[in-house]
């Protein structure tokens, strides 16, 4: 069970704040890993590494302790029933299979049903859903489902493109590979012209 621990940086310009992540436990685990691979965790270059890694994990997994749907609960009532698309939302996430990052961009399009949200709210949803142990397929579905549930949109399309370091720096080692996932709901699933429109707006001549 995680505990609230004070996180105070010793070598970085970061404020002292409370985090629900058990930082000392992570530090002990990192020291153990360093010893297990044959390193000396007490040598000068590694002495502060466990603390750095603990703070890094607290940041990368911050989405575990937030609820992204809150960003969609402040909306505006508008009589607008054409597509809204936010492209190229940069993100980084952590593959839960190898605990290595995957980095890419998300594209979110939706057709409102009387409710629209500020464009930055979509980016905040991506940020919080990505900052947790993830797989790209689930992340894509989670973002789409949130818009359906919270905004009751007529349709939503989520496309995510990402490069996975678990595939580029280990194992098969294919650094140029790109994983693309999509979730089409409502109009974008049932109406071929709507799906074609959003894909054209996302990719243009790249298709």
mmCIF file of C-alpha atoms in Angstrom:
data_model
loop_
_atom_site.group_PDB
_atom_site.id
_atom_site.type_symbol
_atom_site.label_atom_id
_atom_site.label_comp_id
_atom_site.label_asym_id
_atom_site.label_seq_id
_atom_site.Cartn_x
_atom_site.Cartn_y
_atom_site.Cartn_z
ATOM 1 C CA UNK A 1 0.000 0.000 0.000
ATOM 2 C CA UNK A 2 1.407 3.402 -1.011
ATOM 3 C CA UNK A 3 1.948 6.096 1.559
ATOM 4 C CA UNK A 4 2.169 9.853 1.299
ATOM 5 C CA UNK A 5 5.837 10.744 1.421
ATOM 6 C CA UNK A 6 7.525 14.133 1.304
ATOM 7 C CA UNK A 7 9.450 14.526 -1.969
ATOM 8 C CA UNK A 8 12.253 17.083 -1.729
ATOM 9 C CA UNK A 9 14.820 17.317 -4.508
ATOM 10 C CA UNK A 10 18.427 17.635 -3.415
ATOM 11 C CA UNK A 11 20.063 18.364 -6.766
ATOM 12 C CA UNK A 12 17.255 19.724 -8.924
ATOM 13 C CA UNK A 13 15.153 22.887 -8.895
ATOM 14 C CA UNK A 14 11.987 21.131 -7.772
ATOM 15 C CA UNK A 15 9.655 22.159 -4.979
ATOM 16 C CA UNK A 16 9.209 20.048 -1.868
ATOM 17 C CA UNK A 17 5.776 18.442 -2.074
ATOM 18 C CA UNK A 18 3.782 15.475 -0.872
ATOM 19 C CA UNK A 19 3.341 12.506 -3.179
ATOM 20 C CA UNK A 20 1.262 9.335 -2.731
ATOM 21 C CA UNK A 21 4.187 7.318 -4.096
ATOM 22 C CA UNK A 22 6.387 5.457 -1.592
ATOM 23 C CA UNK A 23 9.704 7.022 -2.609
ATOM 24 C CA UNK A 24 11.935 5.303 -0.001
ATOM 25 C CA UNK A 25 10.625 1.913 -1.113
ATOM 26 C CA UNK A 26 11.502 2.686 -4.739
ATOM 27 C CA UNK A 27 14.949 3.845 -3.672
ATOM 28 C CA UNK A 28 15.575 0.560 -1.879
ATOM 29 C CA UNK A 29 14.415 -1.375 -4.945
ATOM 30 C CA UNK A 30 16.709 0.607 -7.264
ATOM 31 C CA UNK A 31 19.682 -0.027 -4.975
ATOM 32 C CA UNK A 32 18.856 -3.732 -5.079
ATOM 33 C CA UNK A 33 18.673 -3.715 -8.897
ATOM 34 C CA UNK A 34 22.033 -1.950 -9.151
ATOM 35 C CA UNK A 35 23.581 -4.542 -6.856
ATOM 36 C CA UNK A 36 21.910 -7.380 -8.766
ATOM 37 C CA UNK A 37 23.428 -6.311 -12.108
ATOM 38 C CA UNK A 38 26.887 -6.107 -10.544
ATOM 39 C CA UNK A 39 27.148 -2.396 -9.780
ATOM 40 C CA UNK A 40 28.114 -0.631 -6.567
ATOM 41 C CA UNK A 41 25.176 1.610 -5.577
ATOM 42 C CA UNK A 42 27.466 3.483 -3.178
ATOM 43 C CA UNK A 43 29.970 4.671 -5.758
ATOM 44 C CA UNK A 44 29.947 8.401 -6.466
ATOM 45 C CA UNK A 45 28.088 8.358 -9.765
ATOM 46 C CA UNK A 46 25.297 6.136 -8.449
ATOM 47 C CA UNK A 47 24.953 7.400 -4.902
ATOM 48 C CA UNK A 48 21.976 9.644 -5.653
ATOM 49 C CA UNK A 49 20.561 7.560 -8.499
ATOM 50 C CA UNK A 50 17.938 5.716 -6.396
ATOM 51 C CA UNK A 51 16.449 9.020 -5.237
ATOM 52 C CA UNK A 52 16.455 10.387 -8.782
ATOM 53 C CA UNK A 53 14.733 7.279 -10.106
ATOM 54 C CA UNK A 54 12.135 7.428 -7.314
ATOM 55 C CA UNK A 55 11.247 11.026 -8.193
ATOM 56 C CA UNK A 56 11.147 10.092 -11.868
ATOM 57 C CA UNK A 57 8.672 7.268 -11.231
ATOM 58 C CA UNK A 58 6.509 9.577 -9.129
ATOM 59 C CA UNK A 59 6.316 11.913 -12.110
ATOM 60 C CA UNK A 60 5.871 9.277 -14.826
ATOM 61 C CA UNK A 61 3.135 7.480 -12.878
ATOM 62 C CA UNK A 62 1.366 10.574 -11.572
ATOM 63 C CA UNK A 63 -1.731 9.645 -13.590
ATOM 64 C CA UNK A 64 -2.388 6.762 -11.193
ATOM 65 C CA UNK A 65 -3.451 9.298 -8.587
ATOM 66 C CA UNK A 66 -5.632 11.586 -10.725
ATOM 67 C CA UNK A 67 -8.988 11.208 -12.451
ATOM 68 C CA UNK A 68 -8.851 12.443 -16.062
ATOM 69 C CA UNK A 69 -12.615 12.715 -16.376
ATOM 70 C CA UNK A 70 -12.607 15.882 -14.236
ATOM 71 C CA UNK A 71 -11.185 17.766 -17.221
ATOM 72 C CA UNK A 72 -14.278 16.926 -19.263
ATOM 73 C CA UNK A 73 -16.789 17.952 -16.614
ATOM 74 C CA UNK A 74 -16.415 21.670 -17.355
ATOM 75 C CA UNK A 75 -17.968 22.191 -20.763
ATOM 76 C CA UNK A 76 -19.800 24.806 -22.786
ATOM 77 C CA UNK A 77 -23.238 24.420 -24.343
ATOM 78 C CA UNK A 78 -22.943 25.134 -28.055
ATOM 79 C CA UNK A 79 -25.123 24.370 -31.077
ATOM 80 C CA UNK A 80 -22.204 22.991 -33.032
ATOM 81 C CA UNK A 81 -22.497 19.587 -34.644
ATOM 82 C CA UNK A 82 -19.447 19.424 -36.912
ATOM 83 C CA UNK A 83 -16.173 17.776 -36.088
ATOM 84 C CA UNK A 84 -13.702 19.122 -33.545
ATOM 85 C CA UNK A 85 -10.185 17.783 -34.016
ATOM 86 C CA UNK A 86 -7.038 18.305 -31.968
ATOM 87 C CA UNK A 87 -3.996 16.815 -33.673
ATOM 88 C CA UNK A 88 -0.451 16.009 -32.628
ATOM 89 C CA UNK A 89 -0.882 15.967 -28.851
ATOM 90 C CA UNK A 90 2.587 14.872 -27.733
ATOM 91 C CA UNK A 91 2.794 12.357 -24.900
ATOM 92 C CA UNK A 92 5.083 9.880 -23.211
ATOM 93 C CA UNK A 93 3.943 6.780 -21.382
ATOM 94 C CA UNK A 94 5.440 3.674 -19.814
ATOM 95 C CA UNK A 95 4.904 0.229 -21.297
ATOM 96 C CA UNK A 96 3.728 -1.980 -18.460
ATOM 97 C CA UNK A 97 5.317 -5.091 -19.968
ATOM 98 C CA UNK A 98 8.960 -3.974 -19.841
ATOM 99 C CA UNK A 99 8.736 -0.702 -17.880
ATOM 100 C CA UNK A 100 10.229 1.166 -20.810
ATOM 101 C CA UNK A 101 8.801 4.354 -22.352
ATOM 102 C CA UNK A 102 6.778 4.712 -25.507
ATOM 103 C CA UNK A 103 6.577 8.185 -26.986
ATOM 104 C CA UNK A 104 4.294 9.606 -29.615
ATOM 105 C CA UNK A 105 1.308 11.767 -30.384
ATOM 106 C CA UNK A 106 -2.433 11.468 -30.086
ATOM 107 C CA UNK A 107 -5.147 12.817 -32.364
ATOM 108 C CA UNK A 108 -8.645 13.279 -30.942
ATOM 109 C CA UNK A 109 -11.686 14.143 -33.031
ATOM 110 C CA UNK A 110 -15.277 14.300 -31.854
ATOM 111 C CA UNK A 111 -18.703 15.435 -33.016
ATOM 112 C CA UNK A 112 -20.393 17.294 -30.140
ATOM 113 C CA UNK A 113 -23.894 16.632 -28.938
ATOM 114 C CA UNK A 114 -24.478 20.071 -27.431
ATOM 115 C CA UNK A 115 -21.342 20.069 -25.248
ATOM 116 C CA UNK A 116 -17.853 21.275 -26.186
ATOM 117 C CA UNK A 117 -14.755 21.444 -23.990
ATOM 118 C CA UNK A 118 -11.719 23.667 -24.055
ATOM 119 C CA UNK A 119 -9.107 22.240 -26.403
ATOM 120 C CA UNK A 120 -6.489 22.093 -23.648
ATOM 121 C CA UNK A 121 -8.746 19.737 -21.690
ATOM 122 C CA UNK A 122 -8.257 17.057 -24.335
ATOM 123 C CA UNK A 123 -4.492 17.411 -23.975
ATOM 124 C CA UNK A 124 -4.843 17.106 -20.195
ATOM 125 C CA UNK A 125 -6.822 13.896 -20.599
ATOM 126 C CA UNK A 126 -4.053 12.459 -22.768
ATOM 127 C CA UNK A 127 -1.446 13.559 -20.231
ATOM 128 C CA UNK A 128 -3.128 11.871 -17.286
ATOM 129 C CA UNK A 129 -4.137 8.678 -19.084
ATOM 130 C CA UNK A 130 -0.583 8.280 -20.399
ATOM 131 C CA UNK A 131 1.133 8.860 -17.041
ATOM 132 C CA UNK A 132 0.581 5.382 -15.676
ATOM 133 C CA UNK A 133 1.704 1.861 -16.624
ATOM 134 C CA UNK A 134 0.014 1.435 -19.994
ATOM 135 C CA UNK A 135 -0.409 -0.429 -23.219
ATOM 136 C CA UNK A 136 -1.155 1.686 -26.254
ATOM 137 C CA UNK A 137 -4.290 -0.237 -27.192
ATOM 138 C CA UNK A 138 -5.905 0.322 -23.798
ATOM 139 C CA UNK A 139 -4.849 3.958 -23.671
ATOM 140 C CA UNK A 140 -6.569 4.590 -27.015
ATOM 141 C CA UNK A 141 -9.815 3.010 -25.820
ATOM 142 C CA UNK A 142 -9.724 4.793 -22.461
ATOM 143 C CA UNK A 143 -9.505 8.229 -24.057
ATOM 144 C CA UNK A 144 -12.364 7.483 -26.461
ATOM 145 C CA UNK A 145 -14.551 6.037 -23.713
ATOM 146 C CA UNK A 146 -14.034 9.111 -21.520
ATOM 147 C CA UNK A 147 -15.425 11.407 -24.219
ATOM 148 C CA UNK A 148 -18.404 9.118 -24.765
ATOM 149 C CA UNK A 149 -19.170 8.886 -21.056
ATOM 150 C CA UNK A 150 -18.585 12.479 -19.993
ATOM 151 C CA UNK A 151 -19.657 14.503 -23.054
ATOM 152 C CA UNK A 152 -22.135 12.071 -24.636
ATOM 153 C CA UNK A 153 -20.664 12.941 -28.022
ATOM 154 C CA UNK A 154 -22.241 11.772 -31.261
ATOM 155 C CA UNK A 155 -18.950 10.259 -32.289
ATOM 156 C CA UNK A 156 -15.303 10.163 -31.260
ATOM 157 C CA UNK A 157 -12.151 9.123 -33.083
ATOM 158 C CA UNK A 158 -8.855 8.614 -31.274
ATOM 159 C CA UNK A 159 -5.692 7.753 -33.192
ATOM 160 C CA UNK A 160 -2.371 7.260 -31.418
ATOM 161 C CA UNK A 161 1.038 6.883 -33.057
ATOM 162 C CA UNK A 162 3.984 5.896 -30.906
ATOM 163 C CA UNK A 163 7.504 4.549 -30.971
ATOM 164 C CA UNK A 164 8.127 1.876 -28.337
ATOM 165 C CA UNK A 165 11.579 1.670 -26.814
ATOM 166 C CA UNK A 166 10.856 -1.901 -25.700
ATOM 167 C CA UNK A 167 10.960 -2.729 -29.412
ATOM 168 C CA UNK A 168 13.662 -0.289 -30.512
ATOM 169 C CA UNK A 169 16.429 -0.746 -27.907
ATOM 170 C CA UNK A 170 15.983 -4.390 -26.906
ATOM 171 C CA UNK A 171 14.695 -7.648 -28.322
ATOM 172 C CA UNK A 172 14.047 -7.281 -32.048
ATOM 173 C CA UNK A 173 15.679 -3.780 -32.101
ATOM 174 C CA UNK A 174 13.662 -2.053 -34.837
ATOM 175 C CA UNK A 175 14.091 1.675 -34.062
ATOM 176 C CA UNK A 176 12.140 2.918 -37.086
ATOM 177 C CA UNK A 177 8.963 1.007 -36.245
ATOM 178 C CA UNK A 178 5.797 2.889 -35.322
ATOM 179 C CA UNK A 179 2.661 1.512 -33.677
ATOM 180 C CA UNK A 180 -0.655 3.077 -34.721
ATOM 181 C CA UNK A 181 -3.882 2.358 -32.835
ATOM 182 C CA UNK A 182 -7.362 3.759 -33.306
ATOM 183 C CA UNK A 183 -10.686 3.775 -31.500
ATOM 184 C CA UNK A 184 -13.772 4.774 -33.486
ATOM 185 C CA UNK A 185 -17.040 5.268 -31.620
ATOM 186 C CA UNK A 186 -20.512 6.427 -32.641
ATOM 187 C CA UNK A 187 -20.618 8.208 -36.006
ATOM 188 C CA UNK A 188 -17.013 7.392 -36.759
ATOM 189 C CA UNK A 189 -17.743 3.680 -36.474
ATOM 190 C CA UNK A 190 -21.077 3.633 -38.330
ATOM 191 C CA UNK A 191 -20.532 6.327 -40.959
ATOM 192 C CA UNK A 192 -17.768 5.637 -43.456
ATOM 193 C CA UNK A 193 -17.666 9.226 -44.750
ATOM 194 C CA UNK A 194 -17.170 10.595 -41.217
ATOM 195 C CA UNK A 195 -14.363 8.131 -40.599
ATOM 196 C CA UNK A 196 -12.757 9.023 -43.929
ATOM 197 C CA UNK A 197 -13.028 12.741 -43.131
ATOM 198 C CA UNK A 198 -11.288 12.489 -39.774
ATOM 199 C CA UNK A 199 -8.498 10.282 -41.162
ATOM 200 C CA UNK A 200 -7.959 12.733 -44.022
ATOM 201 C CA UNK A 201 -7.782 15.654 -41.596
ATOM 202 C CA UNK A 202 -5.284 13.774 -39.433
ATOM 203 C CA UNK A 203 -3.008 12.435 -42.126
ATOM 204 C CA UNK A 204 -3.674 14.517 -45.235
ATOM 205 C CA UNK A 205 -1.249 13.492 -47.969
ATOM 206 C CA UNK A 206 0.587 11.092 -45.634
ATOM 207 C CA UNK A 207 -2.055 8.386 -46.145
#
